[in-house]
Tab-separated table of C-alpha atoms in Angstrom:
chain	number	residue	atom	x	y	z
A	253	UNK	CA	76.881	125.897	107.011
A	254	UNK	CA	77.561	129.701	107.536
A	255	UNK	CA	78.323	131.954	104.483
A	256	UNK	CA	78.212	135.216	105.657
A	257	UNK	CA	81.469	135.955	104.907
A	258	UNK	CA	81.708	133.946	101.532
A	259	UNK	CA	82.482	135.477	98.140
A	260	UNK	CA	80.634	135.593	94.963
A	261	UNK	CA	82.918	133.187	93.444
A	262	UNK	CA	82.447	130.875	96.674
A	263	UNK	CA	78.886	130.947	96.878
A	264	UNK	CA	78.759	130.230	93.027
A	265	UNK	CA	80.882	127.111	94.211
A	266	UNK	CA	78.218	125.469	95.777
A	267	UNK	CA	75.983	124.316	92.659
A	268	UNK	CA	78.520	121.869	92.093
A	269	UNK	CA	78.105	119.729	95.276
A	270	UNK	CA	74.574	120.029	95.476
A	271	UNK	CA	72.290	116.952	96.688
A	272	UNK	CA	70.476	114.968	94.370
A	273	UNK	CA	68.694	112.693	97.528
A	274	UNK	CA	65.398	114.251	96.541
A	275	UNK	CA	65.745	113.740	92.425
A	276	UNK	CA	62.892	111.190	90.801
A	277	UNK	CA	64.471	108.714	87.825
A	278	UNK	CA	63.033	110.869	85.392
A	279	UNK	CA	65.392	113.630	86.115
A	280	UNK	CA	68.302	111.896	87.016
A	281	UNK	CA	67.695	110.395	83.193
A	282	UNK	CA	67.127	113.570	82.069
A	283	UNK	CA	70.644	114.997	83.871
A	284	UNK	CA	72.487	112.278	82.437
A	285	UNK	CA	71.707	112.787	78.570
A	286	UNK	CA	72.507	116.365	79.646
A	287	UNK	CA	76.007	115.118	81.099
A	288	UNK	CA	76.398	112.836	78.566
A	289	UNK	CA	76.336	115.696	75.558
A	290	UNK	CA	78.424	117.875	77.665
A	291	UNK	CA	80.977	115.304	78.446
A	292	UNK	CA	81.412	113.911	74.784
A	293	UNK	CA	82.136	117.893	74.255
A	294	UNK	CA	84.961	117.712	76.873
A	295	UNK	CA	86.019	114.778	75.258
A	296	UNK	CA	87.105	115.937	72.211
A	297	UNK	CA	88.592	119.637	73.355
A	298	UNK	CA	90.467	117.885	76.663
A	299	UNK	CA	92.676	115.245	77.546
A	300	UNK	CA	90.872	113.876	80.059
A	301	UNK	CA	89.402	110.046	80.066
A	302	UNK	CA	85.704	109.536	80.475
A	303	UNK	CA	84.197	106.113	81.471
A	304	UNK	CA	80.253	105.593	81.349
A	305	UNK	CA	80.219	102.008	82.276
A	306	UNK	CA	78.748	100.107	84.915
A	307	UNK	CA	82.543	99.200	86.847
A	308	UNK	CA	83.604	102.867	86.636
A	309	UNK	CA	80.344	104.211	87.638
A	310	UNK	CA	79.227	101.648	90.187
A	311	UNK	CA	83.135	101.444	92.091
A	312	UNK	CA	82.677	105.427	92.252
A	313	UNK	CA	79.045	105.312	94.128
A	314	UNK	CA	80.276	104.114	97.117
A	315	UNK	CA	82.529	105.257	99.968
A	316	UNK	CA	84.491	104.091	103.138
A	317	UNK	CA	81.439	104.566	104.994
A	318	UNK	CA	79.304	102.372	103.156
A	319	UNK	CA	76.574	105.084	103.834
A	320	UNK	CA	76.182	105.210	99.996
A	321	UNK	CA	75.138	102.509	97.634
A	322	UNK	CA	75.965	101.155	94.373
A	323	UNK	CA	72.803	100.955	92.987
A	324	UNK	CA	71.229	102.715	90.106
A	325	UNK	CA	70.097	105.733	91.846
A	326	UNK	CA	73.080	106.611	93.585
A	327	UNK	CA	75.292	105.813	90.772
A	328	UNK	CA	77.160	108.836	89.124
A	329	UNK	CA	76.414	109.411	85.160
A	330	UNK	CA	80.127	109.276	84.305
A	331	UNK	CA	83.657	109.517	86.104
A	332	UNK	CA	85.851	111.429	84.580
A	333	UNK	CA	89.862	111.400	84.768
A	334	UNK	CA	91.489	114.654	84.192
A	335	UNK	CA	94.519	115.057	83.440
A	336	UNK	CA	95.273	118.885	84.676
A	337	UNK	CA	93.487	121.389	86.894
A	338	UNK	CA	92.350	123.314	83.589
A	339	UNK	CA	90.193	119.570	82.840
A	340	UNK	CA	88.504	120.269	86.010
A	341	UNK	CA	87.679	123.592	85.625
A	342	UNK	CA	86.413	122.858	82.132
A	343	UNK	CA	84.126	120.404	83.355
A	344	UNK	CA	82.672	122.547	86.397
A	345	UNK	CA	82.206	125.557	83.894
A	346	UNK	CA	80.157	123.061	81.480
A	347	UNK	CA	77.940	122.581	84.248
A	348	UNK	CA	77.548	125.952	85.766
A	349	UNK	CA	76.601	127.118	82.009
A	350	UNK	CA	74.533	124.381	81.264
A	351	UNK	CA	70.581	124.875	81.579
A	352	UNK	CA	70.591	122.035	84.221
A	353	UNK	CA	73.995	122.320	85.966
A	354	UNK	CA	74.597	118.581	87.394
A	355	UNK	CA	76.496	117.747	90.595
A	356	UNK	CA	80.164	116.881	90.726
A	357	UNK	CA	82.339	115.560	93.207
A	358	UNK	CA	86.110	115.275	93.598
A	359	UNK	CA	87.017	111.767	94.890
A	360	UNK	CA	90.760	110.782	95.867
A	361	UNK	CA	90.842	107.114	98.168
A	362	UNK	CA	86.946	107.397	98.634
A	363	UNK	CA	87.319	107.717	102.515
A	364	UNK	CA	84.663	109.693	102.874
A	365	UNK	CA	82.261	108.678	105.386
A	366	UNK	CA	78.616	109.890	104.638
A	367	UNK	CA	78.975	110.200	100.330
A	368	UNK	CA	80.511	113.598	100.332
A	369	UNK	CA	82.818	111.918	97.265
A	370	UNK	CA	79.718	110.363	95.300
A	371	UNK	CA	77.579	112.374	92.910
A	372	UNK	CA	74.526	110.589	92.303
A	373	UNK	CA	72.976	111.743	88.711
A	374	UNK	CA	76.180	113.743	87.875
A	375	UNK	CA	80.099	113.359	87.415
A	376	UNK	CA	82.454	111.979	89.700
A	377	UNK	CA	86.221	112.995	89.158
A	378	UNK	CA	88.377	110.596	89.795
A	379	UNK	CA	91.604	112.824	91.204
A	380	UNK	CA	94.202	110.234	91.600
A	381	UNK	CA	94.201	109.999	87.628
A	382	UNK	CA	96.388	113.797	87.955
A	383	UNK	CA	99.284	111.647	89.602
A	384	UNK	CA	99.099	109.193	86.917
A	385	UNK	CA	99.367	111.909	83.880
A	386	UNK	CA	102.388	113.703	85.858
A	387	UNK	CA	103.778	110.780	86.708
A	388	UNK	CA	103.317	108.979	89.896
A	389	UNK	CA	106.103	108.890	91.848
A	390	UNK	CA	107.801	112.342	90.025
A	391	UNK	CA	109.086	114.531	93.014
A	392	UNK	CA	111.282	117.744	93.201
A	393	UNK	CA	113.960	119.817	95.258
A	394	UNK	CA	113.573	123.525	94.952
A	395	UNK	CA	114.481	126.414	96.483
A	396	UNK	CA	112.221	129.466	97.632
A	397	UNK	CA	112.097	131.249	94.267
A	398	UNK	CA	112.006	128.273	91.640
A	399	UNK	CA	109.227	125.919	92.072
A	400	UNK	CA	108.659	123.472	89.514
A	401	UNK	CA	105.159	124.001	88.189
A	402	UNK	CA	105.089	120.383	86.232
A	403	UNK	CA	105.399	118.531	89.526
A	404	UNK	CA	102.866	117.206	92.040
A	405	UNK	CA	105.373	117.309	94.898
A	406	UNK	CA	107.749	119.572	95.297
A	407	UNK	CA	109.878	120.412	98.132
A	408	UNK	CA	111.205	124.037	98.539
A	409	UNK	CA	113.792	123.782	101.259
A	410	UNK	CA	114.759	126.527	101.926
A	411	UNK	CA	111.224	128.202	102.054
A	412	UNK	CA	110.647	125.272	104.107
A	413	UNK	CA	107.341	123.993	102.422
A	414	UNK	CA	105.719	121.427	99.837
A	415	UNK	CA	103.404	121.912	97.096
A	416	UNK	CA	101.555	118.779	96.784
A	417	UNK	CA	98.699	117.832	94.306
A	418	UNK	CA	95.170	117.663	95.748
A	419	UNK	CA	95.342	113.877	95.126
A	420	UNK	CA	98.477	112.873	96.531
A	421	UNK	CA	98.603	110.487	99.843
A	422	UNK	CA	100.021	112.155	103.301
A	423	UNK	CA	102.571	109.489	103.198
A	424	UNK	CA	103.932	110.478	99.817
A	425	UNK	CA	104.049	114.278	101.233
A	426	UNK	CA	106.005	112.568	104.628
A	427	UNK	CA	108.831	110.483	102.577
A	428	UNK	CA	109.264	113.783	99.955
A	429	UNK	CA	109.994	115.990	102.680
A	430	UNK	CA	111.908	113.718	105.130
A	431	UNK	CA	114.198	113.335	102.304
A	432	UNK	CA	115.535	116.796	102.753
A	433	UNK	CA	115.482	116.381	106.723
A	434	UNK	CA	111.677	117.928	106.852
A	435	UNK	CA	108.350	117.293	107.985
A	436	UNK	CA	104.975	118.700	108.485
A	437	UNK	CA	103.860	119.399	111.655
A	438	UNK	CA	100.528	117.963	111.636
A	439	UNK	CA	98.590	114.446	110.409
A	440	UNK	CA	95.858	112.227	110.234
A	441	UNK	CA	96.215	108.756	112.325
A	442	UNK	CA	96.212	107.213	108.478
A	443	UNK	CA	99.018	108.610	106.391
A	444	UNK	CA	97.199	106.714	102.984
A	445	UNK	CA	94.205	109.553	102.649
A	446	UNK	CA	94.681	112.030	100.184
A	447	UNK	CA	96.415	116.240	100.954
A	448	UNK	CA	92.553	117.333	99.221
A	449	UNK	CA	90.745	114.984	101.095
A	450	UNK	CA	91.538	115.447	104.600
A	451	UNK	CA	92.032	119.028	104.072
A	452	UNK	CA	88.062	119.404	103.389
A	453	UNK	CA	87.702	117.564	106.354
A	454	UNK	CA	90.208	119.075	109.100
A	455	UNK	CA	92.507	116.681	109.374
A	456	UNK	CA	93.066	115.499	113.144
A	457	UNK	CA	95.599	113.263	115.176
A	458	UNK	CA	97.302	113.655	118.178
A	459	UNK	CA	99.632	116.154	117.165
A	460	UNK	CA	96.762	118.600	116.972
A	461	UNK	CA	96.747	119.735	120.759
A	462	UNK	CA	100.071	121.071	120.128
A	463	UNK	CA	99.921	122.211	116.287
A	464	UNK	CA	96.053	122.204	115.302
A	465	UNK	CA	94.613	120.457	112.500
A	466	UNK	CA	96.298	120.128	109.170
A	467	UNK	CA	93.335	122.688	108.377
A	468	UNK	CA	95.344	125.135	110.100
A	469	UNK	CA	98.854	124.417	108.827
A	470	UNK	CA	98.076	125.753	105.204
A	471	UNK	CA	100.030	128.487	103.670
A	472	UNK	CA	98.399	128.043	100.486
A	473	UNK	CA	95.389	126.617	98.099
A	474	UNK	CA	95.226	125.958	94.236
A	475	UNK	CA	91.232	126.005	94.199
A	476	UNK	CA	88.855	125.673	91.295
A	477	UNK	CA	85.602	126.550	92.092
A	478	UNK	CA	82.289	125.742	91.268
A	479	UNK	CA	81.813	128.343	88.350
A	480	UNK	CA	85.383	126.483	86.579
A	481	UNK	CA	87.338	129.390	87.825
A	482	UNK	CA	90.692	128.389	89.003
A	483	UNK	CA	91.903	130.295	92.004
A	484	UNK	CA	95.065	130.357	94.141
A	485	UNK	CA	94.355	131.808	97.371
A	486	UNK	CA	95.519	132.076	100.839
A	487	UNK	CA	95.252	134.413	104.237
A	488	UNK	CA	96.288	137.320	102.418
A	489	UNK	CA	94.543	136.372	99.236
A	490	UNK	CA	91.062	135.697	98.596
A	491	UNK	CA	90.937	134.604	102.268
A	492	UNK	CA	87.244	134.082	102.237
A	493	UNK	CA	87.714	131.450	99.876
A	494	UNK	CA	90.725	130.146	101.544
A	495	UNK	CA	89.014	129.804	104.698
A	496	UNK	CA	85.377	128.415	103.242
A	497	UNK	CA	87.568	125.285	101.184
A	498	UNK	CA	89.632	124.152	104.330
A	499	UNK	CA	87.004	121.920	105.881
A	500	UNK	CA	84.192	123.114	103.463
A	501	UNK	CA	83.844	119.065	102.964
A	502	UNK	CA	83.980	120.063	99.171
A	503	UNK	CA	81.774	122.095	99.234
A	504	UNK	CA	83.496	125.366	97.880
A	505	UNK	CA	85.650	124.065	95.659
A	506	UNK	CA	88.168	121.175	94.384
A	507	UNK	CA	91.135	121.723	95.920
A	508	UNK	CA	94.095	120.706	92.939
A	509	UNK	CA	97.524	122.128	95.460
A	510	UNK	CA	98.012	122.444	98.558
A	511	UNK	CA	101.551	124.556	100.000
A	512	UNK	CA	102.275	123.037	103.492
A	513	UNK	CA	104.550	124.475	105.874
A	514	UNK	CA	107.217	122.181	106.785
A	515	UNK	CA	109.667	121.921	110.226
A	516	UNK	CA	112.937	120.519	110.847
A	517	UNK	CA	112.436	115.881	111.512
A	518	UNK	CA	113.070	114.963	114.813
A	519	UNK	CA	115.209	111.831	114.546
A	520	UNK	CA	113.727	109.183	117.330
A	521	UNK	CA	110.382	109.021	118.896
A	522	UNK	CA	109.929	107.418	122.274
A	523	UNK	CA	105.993	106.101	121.921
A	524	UNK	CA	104.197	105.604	125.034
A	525	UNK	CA	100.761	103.368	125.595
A	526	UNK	CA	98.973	103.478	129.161
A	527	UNK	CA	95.832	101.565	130.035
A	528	UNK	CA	93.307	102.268	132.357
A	529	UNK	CA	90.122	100.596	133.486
A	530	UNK	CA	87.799	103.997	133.907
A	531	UNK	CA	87.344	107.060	131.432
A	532	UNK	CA	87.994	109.393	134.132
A	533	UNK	CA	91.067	108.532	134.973
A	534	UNK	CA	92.206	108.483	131.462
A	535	UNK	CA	91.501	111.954	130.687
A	536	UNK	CA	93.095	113.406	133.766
A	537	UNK	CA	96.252	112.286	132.346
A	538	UNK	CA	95.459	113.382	129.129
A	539	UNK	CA	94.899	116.501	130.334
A	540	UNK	CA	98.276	116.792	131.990
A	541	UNK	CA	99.708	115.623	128.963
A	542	UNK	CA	98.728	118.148	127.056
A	543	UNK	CA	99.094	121.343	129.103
A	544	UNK	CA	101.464	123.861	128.171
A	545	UNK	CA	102.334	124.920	131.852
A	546	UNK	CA	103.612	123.241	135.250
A	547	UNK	CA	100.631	124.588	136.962
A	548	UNK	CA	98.647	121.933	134.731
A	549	UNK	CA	100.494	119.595	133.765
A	550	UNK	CA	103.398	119.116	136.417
A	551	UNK	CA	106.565	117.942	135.375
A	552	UNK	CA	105.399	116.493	132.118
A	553	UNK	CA	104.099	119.810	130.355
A	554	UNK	CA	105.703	120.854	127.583
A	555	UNK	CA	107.291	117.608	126.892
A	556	UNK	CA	104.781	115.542	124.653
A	557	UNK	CA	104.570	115.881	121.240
A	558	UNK	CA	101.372	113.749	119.913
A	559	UNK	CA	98.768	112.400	122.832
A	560	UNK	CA	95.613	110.718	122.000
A	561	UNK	CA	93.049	108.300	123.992
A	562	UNK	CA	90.771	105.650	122.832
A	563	UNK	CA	88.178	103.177	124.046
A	564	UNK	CA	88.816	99.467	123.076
A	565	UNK	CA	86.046	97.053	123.467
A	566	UNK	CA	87.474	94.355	121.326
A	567	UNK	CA	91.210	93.808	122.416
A	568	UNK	CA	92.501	91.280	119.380
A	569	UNK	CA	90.832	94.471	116.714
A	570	UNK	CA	91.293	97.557	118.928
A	571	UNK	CA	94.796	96.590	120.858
A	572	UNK	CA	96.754	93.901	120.527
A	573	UNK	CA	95.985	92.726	117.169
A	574	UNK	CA	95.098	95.690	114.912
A	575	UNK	CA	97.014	97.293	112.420
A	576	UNK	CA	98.765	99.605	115.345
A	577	UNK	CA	100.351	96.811	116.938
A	578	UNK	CA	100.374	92.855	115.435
A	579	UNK	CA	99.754	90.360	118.177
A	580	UNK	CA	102.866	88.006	119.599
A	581	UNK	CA	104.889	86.567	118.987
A	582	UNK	CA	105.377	88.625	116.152
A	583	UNK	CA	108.708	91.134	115.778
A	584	UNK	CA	106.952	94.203	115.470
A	585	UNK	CA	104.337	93.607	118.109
A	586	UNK	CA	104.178	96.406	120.617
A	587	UNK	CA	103.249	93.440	123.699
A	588	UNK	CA	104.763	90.138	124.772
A	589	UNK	CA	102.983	87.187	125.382
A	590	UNK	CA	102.873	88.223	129.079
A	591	UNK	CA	101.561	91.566	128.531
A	592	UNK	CA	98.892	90.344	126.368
A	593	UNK	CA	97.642	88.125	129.323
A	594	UNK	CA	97.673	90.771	132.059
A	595	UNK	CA	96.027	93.053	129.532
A	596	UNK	CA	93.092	90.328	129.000
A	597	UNK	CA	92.882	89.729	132.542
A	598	UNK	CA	92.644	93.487	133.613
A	599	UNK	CA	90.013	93.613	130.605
A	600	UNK	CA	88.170	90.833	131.914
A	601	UNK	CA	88.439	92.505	135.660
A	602	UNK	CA	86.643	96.020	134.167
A	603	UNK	CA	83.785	94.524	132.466
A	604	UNK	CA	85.603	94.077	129.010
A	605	UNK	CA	86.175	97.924	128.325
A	606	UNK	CA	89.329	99.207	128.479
A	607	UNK	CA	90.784	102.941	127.858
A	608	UNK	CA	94.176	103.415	126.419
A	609	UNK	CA	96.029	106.651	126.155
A	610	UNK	CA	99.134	106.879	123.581
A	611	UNK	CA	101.895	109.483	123.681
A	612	UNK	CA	104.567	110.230	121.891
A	613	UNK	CA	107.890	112.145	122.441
A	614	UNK	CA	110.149	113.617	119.658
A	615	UNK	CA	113.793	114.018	120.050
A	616	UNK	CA	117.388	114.211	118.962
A	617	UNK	CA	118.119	116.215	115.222
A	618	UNK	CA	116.376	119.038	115.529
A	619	UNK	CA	114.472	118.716	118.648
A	620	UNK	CA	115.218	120.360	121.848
A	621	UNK	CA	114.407	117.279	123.713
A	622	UNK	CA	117.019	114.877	125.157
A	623	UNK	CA	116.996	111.447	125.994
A	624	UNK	CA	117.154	112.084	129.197
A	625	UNK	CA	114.041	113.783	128.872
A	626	UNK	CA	112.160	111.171	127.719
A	627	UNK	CA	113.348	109.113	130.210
A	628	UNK	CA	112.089	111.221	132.871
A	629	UNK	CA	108.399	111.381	130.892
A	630	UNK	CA	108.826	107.611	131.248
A	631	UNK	CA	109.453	107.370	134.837
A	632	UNK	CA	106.644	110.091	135.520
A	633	UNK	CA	104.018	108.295	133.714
């Protein structure tokens, strides 16, 4: 992790994340009556929720991954459920000032893939308990000067942007701003993860050839760091910061807003999925997909909008039966019954691994694209 160019206030962000892999029972014992005084405290001057049992602490000790455990070692000492970014910050600067500052960990869906949302020995907070105190499905329609402050999403349409909470899922963000003709320009493959989460990841699909990660389609952060300070910053603003959060896997901070930019929808989307029976062969066209010139990328550069490949070794879970496409004779299958057979017998022909490349093309509202267009990416590929 480089942190040359971190702040004071960022480096100070780090106790809060710190492992506890190496801490004995006797300490993590010690750390929790520690915890447990300063969270009482909170208690009493906050409105946050705290929960010490085994169900809260045991459900918030393990992750997507599975890399983590729920036993008694690498369970936190309490979860707690703020209602506000100032709850936050008032826990983080309890543990910065205390004489053994404990670890704590933001945790929205618990996707996380290696524990980076557990905090064994210290405090877990559980984010998506902000949506529930402003009110879960509360949304609003601004315009560039007037932002409602109250709200965790709120569209500004004619600054074209969102302010979103930290905890609130990419597919809330996609049906606020499509509601005003809008989008963001880049995703994750899985709309249900959290704006906070992926955000201290990088955030990758197949839009990012064209737009970058969602990392880098960020005008602005709400932040509070490790030391309880809470920060807004951006490229002109506290930019080290800024820079050290987006994909700092929480490590510089808990990330409460994000502002993402926002574009005009497109209003169909041709979707494209090629098979091949070698690697090589696949990525040759992927590369053509995605170049920017004619030089590179023929007659189809330019043209797609999201392109991304994948190896399937298991056709009914990575193909024809997964949660991209149910199998047939279903209605929203993406094969026939036919096409399901010659895919298992070209599958059978290579050995059982196949390679698929999807593509997508945007057109009609806003887009430049035609349909005839995308009917000549369809007859090229």
């Amino acid at each position: 992790m480089t942190m040359a160019r971190a702040t004071t206030s960022t480096v100070a962000a780090l106790c809060f994340l710190l492992s506890c892999v190496s801490a004995t029972p006797s300490t993590l014992a010690a750390s929790s009556a520690i915890i447990h005084d300063i969270i009482r405290g909170l208690a009493d001057t906050t409105a946050a929720r705290v929960r010490t049992d085994a169900e809260a602490t045991a459900r918030a000790s393990t992750d997507f991954g599975t890399n983590a455990t729920a036993d008694d070692a690498a369970r936190p000492a309490a979860v707690f459920y703020p209602s506000c970014a100032a709850d936050i910050a008032a826990l983080l600067r309890a543990s910065s000032a205390s004489a053994s500052p404990f670890p704590v960990s933001a945790r929205g869906r618990g996707h996380s893939t290696r524990g980076q949302a557990t905090a064994p020995g210290g405090v877990v907070v559980d984010m998506a308990s902000l949506a529930v105190a402003a009110g879960r499905d509360e949304t609003a329609t601004t315009n560039a000067s007037s932002t409602s402050a109250s709200a965790r999403l709120a569209v500004s349409v004619d600054g074209r942007y969102i302010d979103a909470g930290g905890e609130q899922l990419w597919v809330d963000v996609l049906h606020a701003a499509l509601a005003h003709g809008l989008t963001p320009r880049s995703w994750t493959d899985y709309l249900r993860l959290t704006v906070g989460g992926t955000l201290s990841n990088a955030g990758i699909s197949g839009q990012a050839f064209r737009h970058g990660p969602q990392i880098s389609n960020v005008l602005e952060l709400d932040v509070v760091t490790g030391t309880g300070d809470m920060v807004t910053c951006s490229k002109e603003k506290d930019a080290d910061l800024f820079d050290a959060v987006l994909g700092g896997l929480g490590q510089f901070g808990i990330i409460t807003r994000a502002r993402i930019p926002l574009a005009p929808a497109p209003a169909r989307a041709r979707w494209l999925r090629l098979l091949y029976t070698g690697a090589a062969d696949l990525t040759a066209d992927q590369e053509r997909l995605i170049a920017d010139d004619e030089r590179r990328g023929g007659a189809l550069a330019g043209l797609m909008d999201y392109v991304e490949g994948s190896v399937v070794t298991d056709l009914q879970q990575g193909l024809i039966g997964s949660w991209r496409s149910q199998p047939p004779p279903s209605s929203s299958s993406f094969y026939s019954a036919t096409d399901a057979a010659r895919i298992a017998a070209l599958a059978e022909e290579a050995g059982g691994v196949l390679y698929f490349l999807e593509g997508a093309v945007y057109y009609g509202g806003a887009s430049d694209t035609t349909a005839a267009d995308v009917d000549k990416v369809t007859r090229s590929t």
